[in-house]
Coordinates of C-alpha atoms in Angstrom, one line a residue:
M1 CA 61.2 236.8 118.9
M2 CA 64.3 237.1 121.0
T3 CA 64.8 239.4 123.9
I4 CA 67.9 240.9 125.6
N5 CA 67.4 238.3 128.4
D6 CA 67.7 235.5 125.8
I7 CA 70.9 237.1 124.6
K8 CA 72.2 237.3 128.1
R9 CA 71.5 233.6 128.7
L10 CA 73.1 232.6 125.4
I11 CA 76.4 234.5 126.2
S12 CA 76.6 233.5 129.8
K13 CA 79.0 230.6 129.0
D14 CA 81.2 232.7 126.7
E15 CA 82.2 231.5 123.2
T16 CA 81.9 227.8 122.5
R17 CA 81.8 225.5 119.6
T18 CA 78.3 226.7 118.9
L19 CA 78.5 230.4 119.8
E20 CA 80.5 233.2 118.2
L21 CA 80.5 236.8 119.5
K22 CA 81.5 239.9 117.5
K23 CA 81.7 243.5 118.8
S24 CA 80.1 244.8 115.7
T25 CA 79.5 244.2 111.9
G26 CA 82.9 245.6 111.4
E27 CA 83.9 242.1 111.8
L28 CA 81.2 240.9 109.4
N29 CA 83.4 238.8 107.2
K30 CA 85.2 237.1 110.0
G31 CA 81.7 236.4 111.5
M32 CA 80.5 234.8 108.3
E33 CA 83.5 232.5 108.1
T34 CA 82.4 231.2 111.5
A35 CA 78.8 231.0 110.1
C36 CA 80.1 228.8 107.4
A37 CA 81.9 226.6 109.9
F38 CA 78.6 226.3 111.9
L39 CA 76.9 225.0 108.8
N40 CA 79.6 222.5 108.2
S41 CA 79.7 221.4 111.8
D42 CA 77.0 221.4 114.6
G43 CA 75.3 224.7 113.9
G44 CA 75.5 227.7 116.2
W45 CA 74.7 231.4 117.0
L46 CA 76.5 234.3 115.5
I47 CA 75.9 237.5 117.5
F48 CA 77.1 241.0 116.8
G49 CA 77.0 243.7 119.4
V50 CA 78.7 241.9 122.3
S51 CA 82.3 242.8 123.3
P52 CA 85.0 240.2 124.2
S53 CA 84.4 241.0 127.8
L54 CA 80.7 239.9 127.3
K55 CA 79.5 243.5 127.7
I56 CA 76.3 244.0 125.6
D57 CA 77.1 247.3 123.7
G58 CA 74.9 246.8 120.7
Q59 CA 75.5 248.8 117.6
N60 CA 73.7 251.3 115.4
V61 CA 71.7 249.6 112.6
T62 CA 70.9 251.5 109.4
D63 CA 69.5 250.3 106.0
N64 CA 73.0 250.2 104.8
T65 CA 73.9 247.8 107.8
R66 CA 71.0 245.4 106.8
Q67 CA 72.0 245.6 103.1
E68 CA 75.6 244.7 104.0
I69 CA 74.5 241.7 106.1
A70 CA 72.2 240.4 103.3
N71 CA 75.0 240.8 100.6
T72 CA 77.6 239.0 102.8
L73 CA 75.1 236.1 103.5
R74 CA 74.9 235.7 99.7
K75 CA 78.6 234.7 99.7
I76 CA 77.7 231.5 101.4
E77 CA 77.3 228.6 99.0
P78 CA 75.0 226.8 98.5
A79 CA 72.6 229.6 99.1
I80 CA 70.8 229.5 102.5
D81 CA 67.7 231.1 104.1
V82 CA 68.2 232.3 107.7
E83 CA 66.4 234.7 109.8
V84 CA 68.5 237.8 111.1
E85 CA 67.1 239.1 114.4
Y86 CA 67.6 242.6 115.6
I87 CA 67.1 243.0 119.3
E88 CA 66.9 246.6 120.6
L89 CA 68.7 247.5 123.8
P90 CA 66.0 249.0 126.2
E91 CA 68.6 251.5 127.6
K92 CA 70.0 252.5 124.3
P93 CA 67.4 253.5 121.7
D94 CA 68.4 252.7 118.1
F95 CA 71.2 250.3 119.2
Y96 CA 70.7 246.7 118.5
V97 CA 72.2 243.3 119.1
I98 CA 72.2 241.2 115.8
A99 CA 71.6 237.5 116.3
I100 CA 71.6 234.9 113.5
Y101 CA 71.2 231.1 114.1
F102 CA 72.7 228.7 111.6
D103 CA 71.0 225.3 111.9
S104 CA 73.3 222.6 110.2
N105 CA 70.4 220.1 110.4
N106 CA 68.3 222.1 108.0
F107 CA 70.9 222.0 105.3
K108 CA 72.5 219.3 103.0
N109 CA 75.6 217.2 103.5
E110 CA 77.3 219.3 100.7
P111 CA 80.0 221.4 102.2
Y112 CA 79.3 225.1 102.6
S113 CA 81.8 227.7 101.6
F114 CA 82.1 231.4 102.2
D115 CA 83.6 233.6 99.6
G116 CA 85.1 230.5 97.9
R117 CA 86.5 228.8 100.9
A118 CA 85.1 226.2 103.3
F119 CA 85.5 226.4 107.0
Y120 CA 84.6 224.0 109.9
K121 CA 84.8 224.0 113.7
V122 CA 87.7 222.7 115.7
E123 CA 86.5 222.9 119.3
S124 CA 85.7 226.7 119.7
T125 CA 87.9 227.8 116.8
T126 CA 87.2 228.4 113.1
A127 CA 89.5 226.6 110.6
L128 CA 89.8 226.1 106.9
M129 CA 88.4 222.7 105.9
P130 CA 91.1 220.2 104.8
R131 CA 90.8 219.2 101.2
Q132 CA 90.2 215.6 101.9
M133 CA 87.3 216.4 104.2
Y134 CA 85.9 218.8 101.6
E135 CA 86.0 216.1 98.9
E136 CA 84.5 213.5 101.2
R137 CA 81.5 215.9 101.9
L138 CA 81.0 216.4 98.2
K139 CA 80.8 212.7 97.6
L140 CA 78.4 212.2 100.5
S141 CA 76.1 215.0 99.3
N142 CA 75.7 213.5 95.8
P143 CA 77.2 210.0 95.4
N144 CA 76.0 209.5 91.9
R145 CA 77.5 212.8 90.8
F146 CA 80.8 212.6 92.4
S147 CA 81.6 208.9 92.6
W148 CA 84.3 207.4 90.4
E149 CA 82.4 204.1 89.9
N150 CA 79.3 205.7 88.5
T151 CA 81.0 208.1 86.1
P152 CA 80.1 207.4 82.5
N153 CA 83.1 206.4 80.3
A154 CA 82.7 206.9 76.5
G155 CA 85.8 204.8 76.0
I156 CA 84.2 201.7 77.1
E157 CA 82.2 199.5 74.5
I158 CA 80.4 196.3 74.7
S159 CA 83.4 194.7 72.8
D160 CA 85.6 195.5 75.8
I161 CA 83.3 193.6 78.2
D162 CA 84.0 189.9 79.0
T163 CA 80.4 188.7 78.2
E164 CA 81.1 185.1 79.4
L165 CA 81.9 186.5 82.8
L166 CA 78.9 188.8 82.6
Y167 CA 76.5 185.8 81.9
Q168 CA 78.1 183.8 84.7
T169 CA 77.6 186.6 87.1
L170 CA 73.9 186.7 86.1
H171 CA 73.6 183.0 86.5
D172 CA 75.4 182.9 89.9
G173 CA 73.3 185.7 91.2
I174 CA 70.1 183.9 90.2
G175 CA 71.4 180.6 91.7
S176 CA 72.2 182.5 95.0
R177 CA 68.6 184.0 94.9
R178 CA 70.0 187.5 94.9
I179 CA 68.8 188.2 91.4
H180 CA 65.3 187.5 90.5
A181 CA 64.8 184.4 88.3
S182 CA 63.0 186.4 85.6
A183 CA 66.5 187.9 84.7
M184 CA 67.3 184.5 83.1
T185 CA 65.6 185.7 80.0
L186 CA 68.1 188.5 79.5
H187 CA 70.6 187.8 76.8
D188 CA 71.6 191.2 75.7
P189 CA 74.8 192.3 77.4
E190 CA 73.7 195.9 77.5
K191 CA 70.5 194.9 79.4
I192 CA 72.5 192.7 81.8
L193 CA 74.8 195.6 82.5
L194 CA 71.7 197.8 83.1
K195 CA 70.2 195.2 85.4
L196 CA 73.5 195.1 87.5
G197 CA 73.5 198.9 87.7
V198 CA 76.8 199.5 85.8
A199 CA 75.2 201.1 82.7
R200 CA 72.6 203.6 81.9
K201 CA 69.4 203.4 79.9
D202 CA 71.0 205.3 77.1
G203 CA 73.6 202.6 76.7
T204 CA 76.4 204.6 78.5
I205 CA 78.7 202.2 80.3
L206 CA 80.0 203.2 83.7
N207 CA 83.6 202.9 85.0
A208 CA 82.4 200.2 87.4
A209 CA 81.5 198.0 84.4
N210 CA 85.1 198.1 83.1
V211 CA 86.8 197.2 86.4
L212 CA 84.2 194.4 87.1
F213 CA 83.8 192.9 83.7
G214 CA 86.5 194.4 81.4
K215 CA 88.7 192.1 79.3
E216 CA 91.6 194.4 79.7
P217 CA 90.5 197.0 82.3
S218 CA 93.9 198.4 83.0
L219 CA 94.2 199.9 79.6
L220 CA 91.6 202.5 80.5
H221 CA 92.3 202.4 84.2
P222 CA 95.9 201.7 85.0
Q223 CA 95.0 201.6 88.8
C224 CA 93.0 198.4 88.2
K225 CA 95.7 195.9 89.3
I226 CA 96.8 194.2 92.4
R227 CA 100.3 193.3 93.5
L228 CA 101.0 190.0 95.4
A229 CA 104.2 188.8 97.1
R230 CA 105.5 186.1 99.4
F231 CA 108.5 187.6 101.2
E232 CA 111.3 185.7 102.9
G233 CA 111.4 186.5 106.5
K234 CA 109.6 189.4 108.2
D235 CA 110.4 192.3 105.9
K236 CA 110.5 193.0 102.2
R237 CA 114.2 192.5 101.5
F238 CA 113.8 189.2 99.8
F239 CA 110.8 187.5 98.1
R240 CA 110.1 184.0 97.1
D241 CA 107.2 184.7 94.8
Q242 CA 105.5 187.8 93.3
T243 CA 102.8 188.5 90.7
V244 CA 100.8 191.3 89.4
C245 CA 97.3 190.8 88.2
E246 CA 95.9 193.5 85.9
G247 CA 92.6 191.7 85.2
N248 CA 89.2 192.7 86.3
L249 CA 88.0 192.6 90.0
F250 CA 86.7 189.0 89.8
E251 CA 90.0 187.9 88.2
Q252 CA 91.9 189.7 90.9
Y253 CA 89.7 188.0 93.6
D254 CA 90.5 184.6 92.2
T255 CA 94.2 185.4 91.9
V256 CA 94.4 186.4 95.6
I257 CA 92.6 183.3 96.8
D258 CA 94.9 181.1 94.6
F259 CA 97.9 182.9 95.9
C260 CA 96.9 182.4 99.5
L261 CA 96.1 178.7 98.9
K262 CA 99.5 178.4 97.4
H263 CA 101.5 179.9 100.2
L264 CA 99.5 179.4 103.4
N265 CA 100.2 176.1 105.1
L266 CA 97.6 173.5 105.9
S267 CA 97.5 171.8 109.3
G268 CA 95.3 168.9 110.3
R269 CA 93.1 168.4 113.3
M270 CA 90.7 165.7 114.3
D271 CA 87.0 166.9 114.3
S272 CA 84.8 164.0 115.5
K273 CA 86.1 161.0 113.6
Y274 CA 87.2 162.9 110.5
R275 CA 90.4 164.8 109.9
Q276 CA 89.8 168.5 109.1
D277 CA 92.5 170.5 107.3
R278 CA 92.7 174.2 107.7
L279 CA 94.8 177.1 106.4
T280 CA 97.3 179.1 108.5
V281 CA 94.7 181.8 108.3
P282 CA 90.9 180.8 108.1
Y283 CA 89.5 180.7 104.7
E284 CA 86.6 182.9 105.8
A285 CA 89.1 185.6 106.9
V286 CA 91.0 185.4 103.6
K287 CA 87.8 185.6 101.6
E288 CA 86.3 188.6 103.5
A289 CA 89.6 190.5 103.6
T290 CA 90.0 190.1 99.8
V291 CA 86.4 191.3 99.2
N292 CA 86.9 194.3 101.5
M293 CA 90.2 195.1 99.8
L294 CA 88.7 195.1 96.3
C295 CA 85.2 196.5 97.0
H296 CA 86.2 199.4 99.4
R297 CA 89.3 200.6 97.6
S298 CA 89.7 204.2 96.4
W299 CA 90.0 204.6 92.6
N300 CA 90.8 208.3 92.6
A301 CA 94.6 208.0 92.1
D302 CA 96.2 206.1 89.1
N303 CA 99.3 205.3 91.1
C304 CA 97.6 203.8 94.1
T305 CA 96.8 200.0 93.9
P306 CA 95.9 197.3 96.5
S307 CA 98.5 194.7 97.5
L308 CA 98.8 191.4 99.4
A309 CA 102.0 190.6 101.3
I310 CA 102.7 187.3 102.9
Y311 CA 105.6 187.1 105.4
D312 CA 106.8 184.3 107.6
D313 CA 104.7 185.6 110.6
R314 CA 101.8 187.5 109.0
I315 CA 99.7 188.4 106.0
V316 CA 98.9 192.0 105.2
F317 CA 96.0 193.2 102.9
Q318 CA 96.5 196.8 101.8
N319 CA 94.1 198.9 99.8
P320 CA 94.0 202.7 98.9
G321 CA 91.2 204.4 100.8
G322 CA 90.0 205.1 104.3
F323 CA 86.9 204.8 106.6
P324 CA 84.0 207.1 106.3
M325 CA 84.7 210.5 107.7
G326 CA 84.5 210.7 111.5
M327 CA 84.5 206.8 111.9
K328 CA 87.0 204.2 113.0
W329 CA 87.1 200.5 112.1
Q330 CA 86.0 199.7 115.7
D331 CA 82.6 201.3 114.9
F332 CA 81.8 198.5 112.5
I333 CA 82.6 195.6 115.0
D334 CA 79.3 195.6 117.0
E335 CA 77.2 196.1 113.9
Q336 CA 75.5 199.1 115.3
I337 CA 76.6 200.9 112.0
G338 CA 75.3 199.3 108.8
S339 CA 77.4 198.9 105.6
I340 CA 78.8 202.0 104.2
P341 CA 80.7 200.8 101.1
A342 CA 83.1 203.2 99.4
N343 CA 81.9 201.9 96.1
P344 CA 78.2 200.7 96.6
T345 CA 77.7 199.8 92.9
I346 CA 80.7 197.5 92.9
A347 CA 80.0 196.1 96.2
N348 CA 76.4 195.4 95.1
V349 CA 77.6 193.4 92.1
F350 CA 79.8 191.3 94.4
Y351 CA 76.9 190.8 96.7
R352 CA 74.4 189.8 94.1
R353 CA 76.9 187.4 92.5
G354 CA 77.3 185.6 95.8
T355 CA 81.0 186.5 96.3
M356 CA 80.2 188.8 99.3
E357 CA 78.3 186.9 102.0
A358 CA 76.6 189.7 103.8
W359 CA 76.5 193.5 104.0
G360 CA 78.4 195.2 106.8
R361 CA 79.8 191.9 108.3
G362 CA 83.3 191.8 106.8
I363 CA 85.4 193.1 109.7
S364 CA 83.4 191.1 112.3
L365 CA 83.6 187.9 110.4
I366 CA 87.5 188.4 110.0
M367 CA 87.8 188.9 113.8
E368 CA 85.5 186.1 114.8
S369 CA 87.1 183.5 112.5
C370 CA 90.6 184.4 113.6
K371 CA 89.5 184.2 117.3
E372 CA 87.9 180.8 116.7
Q373 CA 91.2 179.5 115.2
G374 CA 93.2 180.9 118.2
L375 CA 95.1 183.6 116.2
P376 CA 96.1 186.9 117.6
K377 CA 93.5 189.7 117.1
P378 CA 94.0 191.1 113.6
E379 CA 95.3 194.7 113.3
I380 CA 93.7 197.4 111.3
T381 CA 95.8 200.6 110.7
V382 CA 95.2 203.7 108.5
T383 CA 98.3 205.2 107.0
P384 CA 97.1 207.6 104.4
P385 CA 96.3 206.9 101.6
F386 CA 96.2 203.2 102.6
V387 CA 94.2 201.0 105.0
N388 CA 96.2 197.9 106.3
L389 CA 94.7 194.7 107.6
T390 CA 97.3 192.5 109.3
I391 CA 96.7 189.0 110.5
Y392 CA 99.4 187.3 112.5
F393 CA 100.0 183.5 112.3
D394 CA 100.2 181.4 115.5
K395 CA 103.5 179.8 114.1
P396 CA 105.9 181.1 111.5
L397 CA 105.1 179.6 108.1
D398 CA 108.4 177.9 107.6
I399 CA 108.2 176.1 111.1
S400 CA 104.6 175.1 110.4
A401 CA 105.6 173.7 107.0
R402 CA 108.3 171.5 108.6
E403 CA 105.9 170.2 111.2
N404 CA 103.2 169.5 108.6
N405 CA 105.4 168.1 105.9
S406 CA 103.0 165.3 105.2
N407 CA 100.3 167.9 104.2
T408 CA 102.5 169.5 101.6
T409 CA 102.6 168.2 98.0
P410 CA 106.2 167.9 96.7
P411 CA 106.9 170.5 94.0
V412 CA 105.9 169.5 90.6
K413 CA 108.7 170.1 88.0
E414 CA 106.4 170.2 84.9
D415 CA 103.4 172.5 85.0
I416 CA 100.4 170.4 83.8
T417 CA 97.9 173.2 84.4
P418 CA 96.3 174.2 81.2
R419 CA 97.3 177.8 80.6
K420 CA 94.6 180.4 80.7
D421 CA 96.1 183.9 80.3
N422 CA 93.2 185.7 81.9
I423 CA 93.6 183.8 85.2
H424 CA 96.8 185.5 86.1
P425 CA 97.2 188.2 83.5
Q426 CA 100.6 189.8 83.2
S427 CA 102.0 187.8 86.1
E428 CA 105.7 187.3 86.9
T429 CA 106.7 184.6 89.3
S430 CA 109.8 183.0 90.6
S431 CA 108.1 180.6 93.0
P432 CA 109.1 176.9 93.6
H433 CA 105.8 176.5 95.5
V434 CA 103.1 174.2 94.4
T435 CA 99.9 175.8 93.0
P436 CA 96.5 174.8 94.4
Q437 CA 95.6 173.2 91.0
E438 CA 98.7 171.0 91.2
K439 CA 97.9 170.1 94.7
V440 CA 94.4 169.0 93.5
F441 CA 95.8 166.9 90.6
E442 CA 98.3 165.2 93.0
F443 CA 95.7 164.6 95.5
C444 CA 93.3 163.0 93.0
N445 CA 95.7 160.3 92.0
T446 CA 93.3 158.5 94.3
P447 CA 89.6 159.3 93.5
R448 CA 88.4 162.1 95.7
S449 CA 85.0 163.7 96.4
I450 CA 84.4 167.4 96.2
T451 CA 84.2 167.5 100.0
E452 CA 87.6 165.8 100.3
I453 CA 89.2 168.2 97.9
A454 CA 87.8 171.2 99.7
N455 CA 89.0 169.9 103.0
M456 CA 92.4 169.3 101.6
L457 CA 92.6 172.9 100.3
G458 CA 91.3 174.1 103.7
V459 CA 88.3 175.7 101.9
N460 CA 84.7 175.2 103.0
D461 CA 83.2 176.8 99.9
K462 CA 82.6 173.7 97.8
K463 CA 80.9 175.6 95.0
W464 CA 83.9 177.7 94.5
V465 CA 86.3 174.8 94.6
R466 CA 84.3 173.0 91.9
K467 CA 84.2 176.1 89.7
K468 CA 88.0 176.9 90.1
Y469 CA 89.7 173.5 90.4
I470 CA 87.4 170.8 89.0
T471 CA 85.2 172.0 86.2
P472 CA 87.9 173.8 84.0
F473 CA 90.1 170.6 84.0
I474 CA 87.5 167.9 83.3
G475 CA 88.6 165.9 80.3
I476 CA 92.0 167.6 80.4
V477 CA 93.6 166.6 83.7
L478 CA 90.7 165.3 85.7
E479 CA 87.7 162.9 85.0
P480 CA 84.7 162.0 87.0
T481 CA 84.2 158.5 88.2
I482 CA 80.5 158.6 87.4
P483 CA 80.5 160.4 84.1
D484 CA 76.9 159.7 83.2
K485 CA 75.7 161.2 86.5
P486 CA 77.7 164.4 87.0
N487 CA 75.6 165.6 90.0
S488 CA 75.7 162.3 91.8
K489 CA 76.3 162.5 95.6
N490 CA 78.8 159.6 95.1
Q491 CA 80.8 161.5 92.4
K492 CA 84.5 161.6 92.8
Y493 CA 87.2 162.8 90.6
K494 CA 90.6 161.3 89.6
T495 CA 93.7 162.5 87.7
I496 CA 93.9 161.3 84.1
K497 CA 97.0 159.0 83.9

């Protein structure tokens, strides 16, 4: 039970972020706007009966006064249960100070509103909550209800799903030990989708399933695409190559990696007695930046899509979205804050498949790998509605290309790569550059091991190199030197003449 002395101590510091003083309940509505702001911020005291000069005048309280306060409190949504204290002034019988404490810790993340409007505290002032903040609070309060990725979509059927990709994801997840081996018995696509968290028990398929495994996901979700370009110079006036991938997220991932391997130069260095080739930007940084761009993007706007731009002096990964409310990218560097993915369902599938290496390490890995290679510190900027990651090169691409001419395969006039439309769906290109596949074919004119091929590409992920550049072309362009022992440690691959 509060006393007048308690009130005096409370008001001794005047109004603050957590204290609002009103002369009487004649300002009841204004006071409740502040109460709403307290609930949406750090909590605080709302006190009636104290003048702006901090004089404790109190006010007469009748049954009508109490009823009016109760009715006004009901305009706060979601509904709250607070105690209203009436402290009588010793020297003024029947005059009271009215004190209400609003504890934000006792309530949910869901944004509170008063009379249909949400308020929050900006220092000691009460302000209308911006729409973006309001929507962010809604998502935080009930991710499953408000998240785009977990929204059921009646327009998606099993026939729209690339079941081969679905089975491969399950197989890769088991192989990386991120999916239990017992899942190997699953053959029904609906059960696999359920296992991966992108469908419900009633058979309803979620938006996440379409963008992860859809055959033509952009038909339902036009924002499911990514734009890639290699520009001439340091601005966007002229381009050497451009492509648009409208495939699912795994196809987009492969397209980005291929595009980077195609346009980023290789340089050689001696590591012990062996030559090690590396990309202009570390492969680890390219991989992590691509995963971040695809997994953490916003899906709420049909006209906002990710993009990759390669200039002579830098590479820029851009995705629609932002960091969690109240956080900056620097907060994730020291790993004091765990992973807070914008799309946890999509990110979880990437992780379980083995495409994402670790939770909450993406930015740190990018920074560390660039530092190890002697590159300038990458820059991360937020320009709503986009987040930009920029990695600068130590040398302009054209200069590096001339210095490392011996590492660049001459352009191949005839494309001997077997066409597979779903690798680069709906792409348009005007590039004279050599594709990674063509580099592999040229390189394998002399039999090469998987390690040699990976080093030539500047990639340390041999499993991915085998999957992307070896296996699809066996018997078509490439052949193993030990065909009866495909898993031999001495296995090499050569181009079919």
